[in-house]
mmCIF file of C-alpha atoms and ligand atoms in Angstrom:
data_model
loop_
_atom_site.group_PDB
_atom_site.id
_atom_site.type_symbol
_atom_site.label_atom_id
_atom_site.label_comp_id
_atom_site.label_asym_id
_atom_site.label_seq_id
_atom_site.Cartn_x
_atom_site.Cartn_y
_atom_site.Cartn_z
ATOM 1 C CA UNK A 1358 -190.827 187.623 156.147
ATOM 2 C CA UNK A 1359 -188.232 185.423 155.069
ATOM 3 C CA UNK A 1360 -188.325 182.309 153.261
ATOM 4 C CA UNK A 1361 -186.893 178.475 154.062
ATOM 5 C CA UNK A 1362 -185.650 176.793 151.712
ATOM 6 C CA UNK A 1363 -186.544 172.708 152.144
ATOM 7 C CA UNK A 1364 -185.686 169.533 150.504
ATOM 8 C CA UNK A 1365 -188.165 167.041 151.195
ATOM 9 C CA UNK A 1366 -187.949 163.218 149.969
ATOM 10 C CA UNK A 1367 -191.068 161.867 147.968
ATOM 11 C CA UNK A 1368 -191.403 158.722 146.727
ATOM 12 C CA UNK A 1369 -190.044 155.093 148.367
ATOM 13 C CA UNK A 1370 -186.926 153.921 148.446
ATOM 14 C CA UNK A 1371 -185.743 155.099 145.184
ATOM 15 C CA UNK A 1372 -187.725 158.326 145.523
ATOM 16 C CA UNK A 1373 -185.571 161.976 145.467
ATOM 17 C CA UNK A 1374 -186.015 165.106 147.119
ATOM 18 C CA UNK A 1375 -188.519 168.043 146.086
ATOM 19 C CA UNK A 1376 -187.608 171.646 146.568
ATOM 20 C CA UNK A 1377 -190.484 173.286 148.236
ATOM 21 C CA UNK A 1378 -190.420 177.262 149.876
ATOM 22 C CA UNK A 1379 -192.004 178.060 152.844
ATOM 23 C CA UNK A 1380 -192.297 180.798 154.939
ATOM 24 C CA UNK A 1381 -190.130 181.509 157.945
ATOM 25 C CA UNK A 1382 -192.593 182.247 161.089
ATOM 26 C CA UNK A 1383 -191.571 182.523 164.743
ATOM 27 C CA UNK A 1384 -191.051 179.717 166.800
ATOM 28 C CA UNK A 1385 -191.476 177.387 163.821
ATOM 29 C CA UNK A 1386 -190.903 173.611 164.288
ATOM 30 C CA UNK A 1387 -189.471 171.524 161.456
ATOM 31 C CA UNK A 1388 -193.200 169.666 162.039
ATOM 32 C CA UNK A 1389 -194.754 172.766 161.519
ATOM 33 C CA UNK A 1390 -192.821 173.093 158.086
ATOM 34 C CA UNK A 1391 -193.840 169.841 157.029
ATOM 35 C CA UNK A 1392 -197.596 170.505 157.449
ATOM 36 C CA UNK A 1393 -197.287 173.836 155.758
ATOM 37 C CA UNK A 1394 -196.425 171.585 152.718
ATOM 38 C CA UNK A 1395 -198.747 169.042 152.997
ATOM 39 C CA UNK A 1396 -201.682 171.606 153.849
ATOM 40 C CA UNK A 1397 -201.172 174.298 151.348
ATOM 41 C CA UNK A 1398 -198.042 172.941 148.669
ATOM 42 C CA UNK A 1399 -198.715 169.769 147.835
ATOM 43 C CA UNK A 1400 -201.724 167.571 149.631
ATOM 44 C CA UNK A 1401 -200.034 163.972 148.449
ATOM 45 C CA UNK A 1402 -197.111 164.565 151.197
ATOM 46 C CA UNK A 1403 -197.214 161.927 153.081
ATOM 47 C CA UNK A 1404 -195.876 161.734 157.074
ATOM 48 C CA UNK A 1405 -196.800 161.048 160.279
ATOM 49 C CA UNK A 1406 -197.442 162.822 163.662
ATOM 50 C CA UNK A 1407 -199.908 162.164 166.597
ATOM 51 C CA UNK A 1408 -199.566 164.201 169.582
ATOM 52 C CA UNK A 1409 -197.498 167.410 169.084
ATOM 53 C CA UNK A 1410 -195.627 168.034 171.874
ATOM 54 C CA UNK A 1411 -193.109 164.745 172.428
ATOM 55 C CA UNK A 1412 -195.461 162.404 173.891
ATOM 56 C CA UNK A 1413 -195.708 160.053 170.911
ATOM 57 C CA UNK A 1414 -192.717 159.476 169.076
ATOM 58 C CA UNK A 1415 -194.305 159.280 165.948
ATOM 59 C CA UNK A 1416 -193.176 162.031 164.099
ATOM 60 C CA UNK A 1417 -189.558 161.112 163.806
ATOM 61 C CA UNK A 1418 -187.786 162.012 160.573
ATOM 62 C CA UNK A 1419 -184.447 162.555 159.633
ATOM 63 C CA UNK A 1420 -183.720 166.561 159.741
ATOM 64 C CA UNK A 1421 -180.247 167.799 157.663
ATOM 65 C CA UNK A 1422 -178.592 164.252 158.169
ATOM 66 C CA UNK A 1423 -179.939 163.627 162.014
ATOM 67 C CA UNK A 1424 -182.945 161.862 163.504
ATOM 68 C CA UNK A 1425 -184.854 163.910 165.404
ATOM 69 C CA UNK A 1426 -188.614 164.664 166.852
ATOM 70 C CA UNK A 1427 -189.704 167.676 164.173
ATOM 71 C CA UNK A 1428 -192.382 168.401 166.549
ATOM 72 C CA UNK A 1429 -189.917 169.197 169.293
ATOM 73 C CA UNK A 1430 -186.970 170.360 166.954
ATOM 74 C CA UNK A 1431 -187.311 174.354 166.036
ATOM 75 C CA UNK A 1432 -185.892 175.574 162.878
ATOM 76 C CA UNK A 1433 -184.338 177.952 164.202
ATOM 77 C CA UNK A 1434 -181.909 175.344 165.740
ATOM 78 C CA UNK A 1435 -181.032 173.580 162.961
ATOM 79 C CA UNK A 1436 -181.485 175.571 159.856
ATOM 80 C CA UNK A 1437 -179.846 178.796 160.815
ATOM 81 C CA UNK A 1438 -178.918 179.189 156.918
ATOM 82 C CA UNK A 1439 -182.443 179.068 155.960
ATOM 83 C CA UNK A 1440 -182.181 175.237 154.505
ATOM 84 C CA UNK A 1441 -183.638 172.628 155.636
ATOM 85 C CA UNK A 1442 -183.278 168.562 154.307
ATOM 86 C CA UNK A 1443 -186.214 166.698 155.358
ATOM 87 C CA UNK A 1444 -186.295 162.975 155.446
ATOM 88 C CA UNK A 1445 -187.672 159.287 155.903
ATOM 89 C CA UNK A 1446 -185.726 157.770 159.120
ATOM 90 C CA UNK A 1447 -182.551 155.919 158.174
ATOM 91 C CA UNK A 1448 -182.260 152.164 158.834
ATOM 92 C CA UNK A 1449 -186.154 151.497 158.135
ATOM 93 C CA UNK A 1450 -188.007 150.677 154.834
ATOM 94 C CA UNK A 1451 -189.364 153.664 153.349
ATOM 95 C CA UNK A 1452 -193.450 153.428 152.710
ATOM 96 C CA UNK A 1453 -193.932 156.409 151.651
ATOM 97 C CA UNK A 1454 -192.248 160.253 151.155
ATOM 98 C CA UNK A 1455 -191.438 160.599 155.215
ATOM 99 C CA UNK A 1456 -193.376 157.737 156.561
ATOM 100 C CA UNK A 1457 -191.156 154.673 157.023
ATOM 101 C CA UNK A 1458 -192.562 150.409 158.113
ATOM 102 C CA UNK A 1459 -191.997 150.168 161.832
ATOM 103 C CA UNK A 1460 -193.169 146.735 161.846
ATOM 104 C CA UNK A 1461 -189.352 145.310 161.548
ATOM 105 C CA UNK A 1462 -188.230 147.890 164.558
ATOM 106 C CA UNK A 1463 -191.234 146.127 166.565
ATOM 107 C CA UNK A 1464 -190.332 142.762 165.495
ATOM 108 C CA UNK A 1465 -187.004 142.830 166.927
ATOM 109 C CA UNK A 1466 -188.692 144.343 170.354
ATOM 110 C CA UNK A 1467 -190.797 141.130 170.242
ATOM 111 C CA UNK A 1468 -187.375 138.948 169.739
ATOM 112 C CA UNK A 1469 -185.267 140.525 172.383
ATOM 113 C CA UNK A 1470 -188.792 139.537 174.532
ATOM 114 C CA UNK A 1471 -189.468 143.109 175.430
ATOM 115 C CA UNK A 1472 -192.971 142.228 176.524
ATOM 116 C CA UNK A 1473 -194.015 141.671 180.723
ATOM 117 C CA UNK A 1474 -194.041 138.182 181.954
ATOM 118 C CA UNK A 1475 -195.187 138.288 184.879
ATOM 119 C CA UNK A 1476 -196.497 135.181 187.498
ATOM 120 C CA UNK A 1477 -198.810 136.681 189.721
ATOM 121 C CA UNK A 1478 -202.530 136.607 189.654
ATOM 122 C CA UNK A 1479 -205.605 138.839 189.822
ATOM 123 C CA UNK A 1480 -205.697 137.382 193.605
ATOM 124 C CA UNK A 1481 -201.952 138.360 194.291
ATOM 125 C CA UNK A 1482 -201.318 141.608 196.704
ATOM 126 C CA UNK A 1483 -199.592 144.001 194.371
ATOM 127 C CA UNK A 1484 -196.085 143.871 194.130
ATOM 128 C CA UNK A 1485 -194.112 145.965 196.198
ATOM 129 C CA UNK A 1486 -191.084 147.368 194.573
ATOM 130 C CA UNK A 1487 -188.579 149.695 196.938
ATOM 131 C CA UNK A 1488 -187.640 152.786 195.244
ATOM 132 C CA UNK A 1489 -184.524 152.881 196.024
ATOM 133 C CA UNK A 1490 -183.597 149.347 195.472
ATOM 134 C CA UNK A 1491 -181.205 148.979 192.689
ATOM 135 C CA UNK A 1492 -183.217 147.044 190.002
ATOM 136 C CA UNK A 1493 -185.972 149.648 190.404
ATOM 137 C CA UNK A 1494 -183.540 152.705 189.723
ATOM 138 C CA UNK A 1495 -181.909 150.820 186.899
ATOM 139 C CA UNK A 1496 -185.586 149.962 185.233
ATOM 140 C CA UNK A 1497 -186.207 153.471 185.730
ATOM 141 C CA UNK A 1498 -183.558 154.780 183.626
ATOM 142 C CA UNK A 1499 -184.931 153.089 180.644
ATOM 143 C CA UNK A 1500 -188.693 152.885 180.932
ATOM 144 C CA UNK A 1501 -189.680 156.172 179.477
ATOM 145 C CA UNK A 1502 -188.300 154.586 175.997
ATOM 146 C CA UNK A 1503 -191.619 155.174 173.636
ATOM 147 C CA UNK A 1504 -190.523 153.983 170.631
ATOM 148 C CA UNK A 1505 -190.119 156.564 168.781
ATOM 149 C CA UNK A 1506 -186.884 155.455 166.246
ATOM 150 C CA UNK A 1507 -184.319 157.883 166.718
ATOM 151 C CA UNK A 1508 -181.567 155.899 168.337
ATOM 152 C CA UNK A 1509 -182.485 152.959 165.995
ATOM 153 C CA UNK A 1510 -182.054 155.373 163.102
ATOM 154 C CA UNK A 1511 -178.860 156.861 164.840
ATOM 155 C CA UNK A 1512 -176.969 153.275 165.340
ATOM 156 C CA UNK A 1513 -174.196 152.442 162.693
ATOM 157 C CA UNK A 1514 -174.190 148.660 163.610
ATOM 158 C CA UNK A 1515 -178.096 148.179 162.818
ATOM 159 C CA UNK A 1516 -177.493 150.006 159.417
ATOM 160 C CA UNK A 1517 -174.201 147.641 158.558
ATOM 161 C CA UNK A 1518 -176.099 144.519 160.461
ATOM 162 C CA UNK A 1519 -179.720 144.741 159.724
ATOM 163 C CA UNK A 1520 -180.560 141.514 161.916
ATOM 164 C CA UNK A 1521 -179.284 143.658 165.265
ATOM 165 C CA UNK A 1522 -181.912 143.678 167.657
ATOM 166 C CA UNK A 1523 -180.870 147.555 168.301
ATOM 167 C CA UNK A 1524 -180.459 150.204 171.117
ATOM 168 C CA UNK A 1525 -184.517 150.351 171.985
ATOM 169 C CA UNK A 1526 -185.093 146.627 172.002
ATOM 170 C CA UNK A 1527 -182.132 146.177 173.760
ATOM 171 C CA UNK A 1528 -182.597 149.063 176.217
ATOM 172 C CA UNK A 1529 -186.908 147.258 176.865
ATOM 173 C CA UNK A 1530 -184.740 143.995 177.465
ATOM 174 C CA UNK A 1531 -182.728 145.310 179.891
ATOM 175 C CA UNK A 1532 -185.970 147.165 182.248
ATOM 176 C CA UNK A 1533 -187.439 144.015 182.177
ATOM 177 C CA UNK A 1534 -184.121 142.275 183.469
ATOM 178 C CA UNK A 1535 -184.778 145.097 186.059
ATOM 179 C CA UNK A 1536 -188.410 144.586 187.063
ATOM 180 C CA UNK A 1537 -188.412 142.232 189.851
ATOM 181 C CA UNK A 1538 -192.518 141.064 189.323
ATOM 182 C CA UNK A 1539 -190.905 139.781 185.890
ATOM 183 C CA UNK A 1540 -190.234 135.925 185.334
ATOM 184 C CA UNK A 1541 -188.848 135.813 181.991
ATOM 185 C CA UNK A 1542 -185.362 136.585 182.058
ATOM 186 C CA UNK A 1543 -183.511 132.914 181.367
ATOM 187 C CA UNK A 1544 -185.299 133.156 178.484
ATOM 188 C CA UNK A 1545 -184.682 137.236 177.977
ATOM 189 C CA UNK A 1546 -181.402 136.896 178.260
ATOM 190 C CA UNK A 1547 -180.611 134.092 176.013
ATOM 191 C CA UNK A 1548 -182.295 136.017 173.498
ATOM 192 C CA UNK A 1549 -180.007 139.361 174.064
ATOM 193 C CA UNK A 1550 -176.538 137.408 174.335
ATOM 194 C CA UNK A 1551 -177.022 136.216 170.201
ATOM 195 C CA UNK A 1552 -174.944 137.503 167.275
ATOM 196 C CA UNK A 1553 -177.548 139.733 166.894
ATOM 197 C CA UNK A 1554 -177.600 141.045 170.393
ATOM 198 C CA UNK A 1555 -176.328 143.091 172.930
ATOM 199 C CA UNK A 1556 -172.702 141.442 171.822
ATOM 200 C CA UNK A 1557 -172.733 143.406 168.407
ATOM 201 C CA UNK A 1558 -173.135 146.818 169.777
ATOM 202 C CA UNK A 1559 -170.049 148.755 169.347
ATOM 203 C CA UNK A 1560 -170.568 151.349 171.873
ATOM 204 C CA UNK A 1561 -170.467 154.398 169.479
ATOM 205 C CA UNK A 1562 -172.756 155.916 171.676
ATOM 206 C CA UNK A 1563 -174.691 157.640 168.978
ATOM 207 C CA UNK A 1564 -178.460 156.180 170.312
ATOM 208 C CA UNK A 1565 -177.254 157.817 173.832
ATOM 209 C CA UNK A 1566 -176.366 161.398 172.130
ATOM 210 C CA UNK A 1567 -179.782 160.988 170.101
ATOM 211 C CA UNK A 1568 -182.430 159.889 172.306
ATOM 212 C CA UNK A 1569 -185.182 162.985 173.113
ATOM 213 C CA UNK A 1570 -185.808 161.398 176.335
ATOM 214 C CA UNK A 1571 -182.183 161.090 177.635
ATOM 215 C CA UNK A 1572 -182.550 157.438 177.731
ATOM 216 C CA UNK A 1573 -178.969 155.517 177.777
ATOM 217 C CA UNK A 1574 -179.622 152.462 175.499
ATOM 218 C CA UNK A 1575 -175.314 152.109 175.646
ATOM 219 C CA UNK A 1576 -175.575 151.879 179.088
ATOM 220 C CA UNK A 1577 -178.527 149.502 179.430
ATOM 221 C CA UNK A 1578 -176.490 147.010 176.573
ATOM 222 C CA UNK A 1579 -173.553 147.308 178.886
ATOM 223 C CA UNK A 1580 -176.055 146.023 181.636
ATOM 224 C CA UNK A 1581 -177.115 143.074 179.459
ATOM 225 C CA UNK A 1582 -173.496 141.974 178.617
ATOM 226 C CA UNK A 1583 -172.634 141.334 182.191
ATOM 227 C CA UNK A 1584 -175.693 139.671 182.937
ATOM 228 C CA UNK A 1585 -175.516 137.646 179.587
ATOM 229 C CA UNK A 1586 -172.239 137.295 180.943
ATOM 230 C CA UNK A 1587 -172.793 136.034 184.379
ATOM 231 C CA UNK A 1588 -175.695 133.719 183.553
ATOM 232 C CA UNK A 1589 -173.233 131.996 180.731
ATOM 233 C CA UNK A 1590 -170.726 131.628 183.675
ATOM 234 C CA UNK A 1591 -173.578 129.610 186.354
ATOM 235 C CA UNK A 1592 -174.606 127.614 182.908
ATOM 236 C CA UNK A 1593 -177.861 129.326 182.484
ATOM 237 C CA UNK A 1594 -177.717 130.060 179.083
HETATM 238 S S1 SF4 B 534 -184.523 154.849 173.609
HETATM 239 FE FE1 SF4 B 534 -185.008 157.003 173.182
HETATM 240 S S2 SF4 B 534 -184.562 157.280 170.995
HETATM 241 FE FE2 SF4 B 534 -184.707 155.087 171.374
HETATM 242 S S3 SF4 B 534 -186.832 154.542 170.862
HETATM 243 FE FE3 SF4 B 534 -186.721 154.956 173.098
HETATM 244 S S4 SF4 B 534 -187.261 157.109 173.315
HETATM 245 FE FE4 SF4 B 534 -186.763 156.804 171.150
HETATM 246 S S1 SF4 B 535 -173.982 152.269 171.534
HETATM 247 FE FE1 SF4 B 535 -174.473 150.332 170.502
HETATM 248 S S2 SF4 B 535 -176.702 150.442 170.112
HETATM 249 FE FE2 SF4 B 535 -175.981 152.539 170.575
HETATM 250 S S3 SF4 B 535 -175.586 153.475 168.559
HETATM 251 FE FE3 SF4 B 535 -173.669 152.583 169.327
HETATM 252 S S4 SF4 B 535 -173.558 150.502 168.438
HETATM 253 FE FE4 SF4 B 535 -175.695 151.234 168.262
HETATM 254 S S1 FES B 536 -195.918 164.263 167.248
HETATM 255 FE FE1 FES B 536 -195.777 163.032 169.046
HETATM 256 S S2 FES B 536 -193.657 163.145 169.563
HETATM 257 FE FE2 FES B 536 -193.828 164.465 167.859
#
């Protein structure tokens, strides 16, 4: 059996990395490498994981330089040398060895008003959406976001701007524009056309490489300029 050799950060934000070996097994995630550690190196490891199998997002790390979901990311695809680097997202406070504070990530979700505003009432029909109308294909594109970090982590203008509302706050903003049961958007969109908003992005792309769920946070940005755009031009904002 042969042996991986991993690099895993302990500590906070001035922590450094600890060599650890572990065995090389057969269809191995980098997840599965982690809890190895924890469960038979070294208990105090601390990180984060839920459901397993890409549902939850939370077990986002950064793996040899690159966000990624370790429970959907098999060493064999990224440590083909036998080395793997294992840490704390990038752009977040660390808390903790791999476990970084969402709450700021969240935050900015809350300030780009990523949450439902809708107008109707428990006595309302339901809504009915088409389809294959336009705002319900582009809501669509976005609305499997779950939160999980990666493009956040991935995007050079939140790391050299850390007031950016970011690719996933950005990319909720931009469903809701979408959703035609929502009321909100005056008020949505004033808060996306900022300094700190869908302006700033530089269109590297990098959130739209990264994302597990083949979400396009550049695309849904490009959405809110023009309507940022178009609601400056009638005076709305
Ligand atoms: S857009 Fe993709 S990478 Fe970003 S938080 Fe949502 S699921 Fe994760
Ligand atoms: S496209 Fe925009 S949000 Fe996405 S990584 Fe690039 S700068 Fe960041
Ligand atoms: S543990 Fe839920 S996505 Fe990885």
């Amino acid at each position: 059996m042969s042996t991986l050799h991993v690099s895993v950060w302990r500590g906070g934000e001035s922590g450094a990395f600890q060599a650890f070996e572990v065995p090389r097994l057969e269809s191995q995630t980098v997840l599965d490498v982690v809890t190895h550690i924890q469960r038979r190196l070294d208990p105090t490891l601390a990180y984060r994981f839920a459901c397993r199998v890409g549902m939850c997002g939370s077990c986002a790390m950064s793996v040899n330089g690159r966000a990624r979901w370790t429970c959907r990311t098999h060493v064999s695809k990224v440590a083909g040398d036998g080395r793997l680097e294992i840490a704390p997202l990038t752009n977040l406070p660390v808390v903790k060895d791999l476990v970084t504070d969402m709450s700021g990530f969240f935050d900015k979700w809350a300030r780009a008003r990523g949450r439902f505003e809708g107008a109707a009432t428990r006595r309302d029909d339901f809504a009915r959406v088409t389809p294959g109308s336009v705002e319900r294909q582009l809501a669509d594109a976005g609305i499997e976001c779950i939160g999980c970090g990666v493009c956040y982590s991935s995007c050079d203008v939140v790391a050299w701007t850390p007031g950016y509302l970011g690719p996933a706050a950005l990319n909720r903003a931009w469903t809701l524009v979408n959703d035609a049961r929502d009321t909100g958007n005056r008020a949505r969109l004033a808060a996306v056309a900022g300094d700190a908003g869908c302006h700033a992005c530089h269109t590297h792309m990098s959130c739209t490489e990264r994302c597990p769920k083949q979400i396009s946070p550049t695309a849904a940005i490009a959405g809110l300029k023009r309507a940022a755009m178009a609601a400056a031009l009638k005076g709305e904002l």
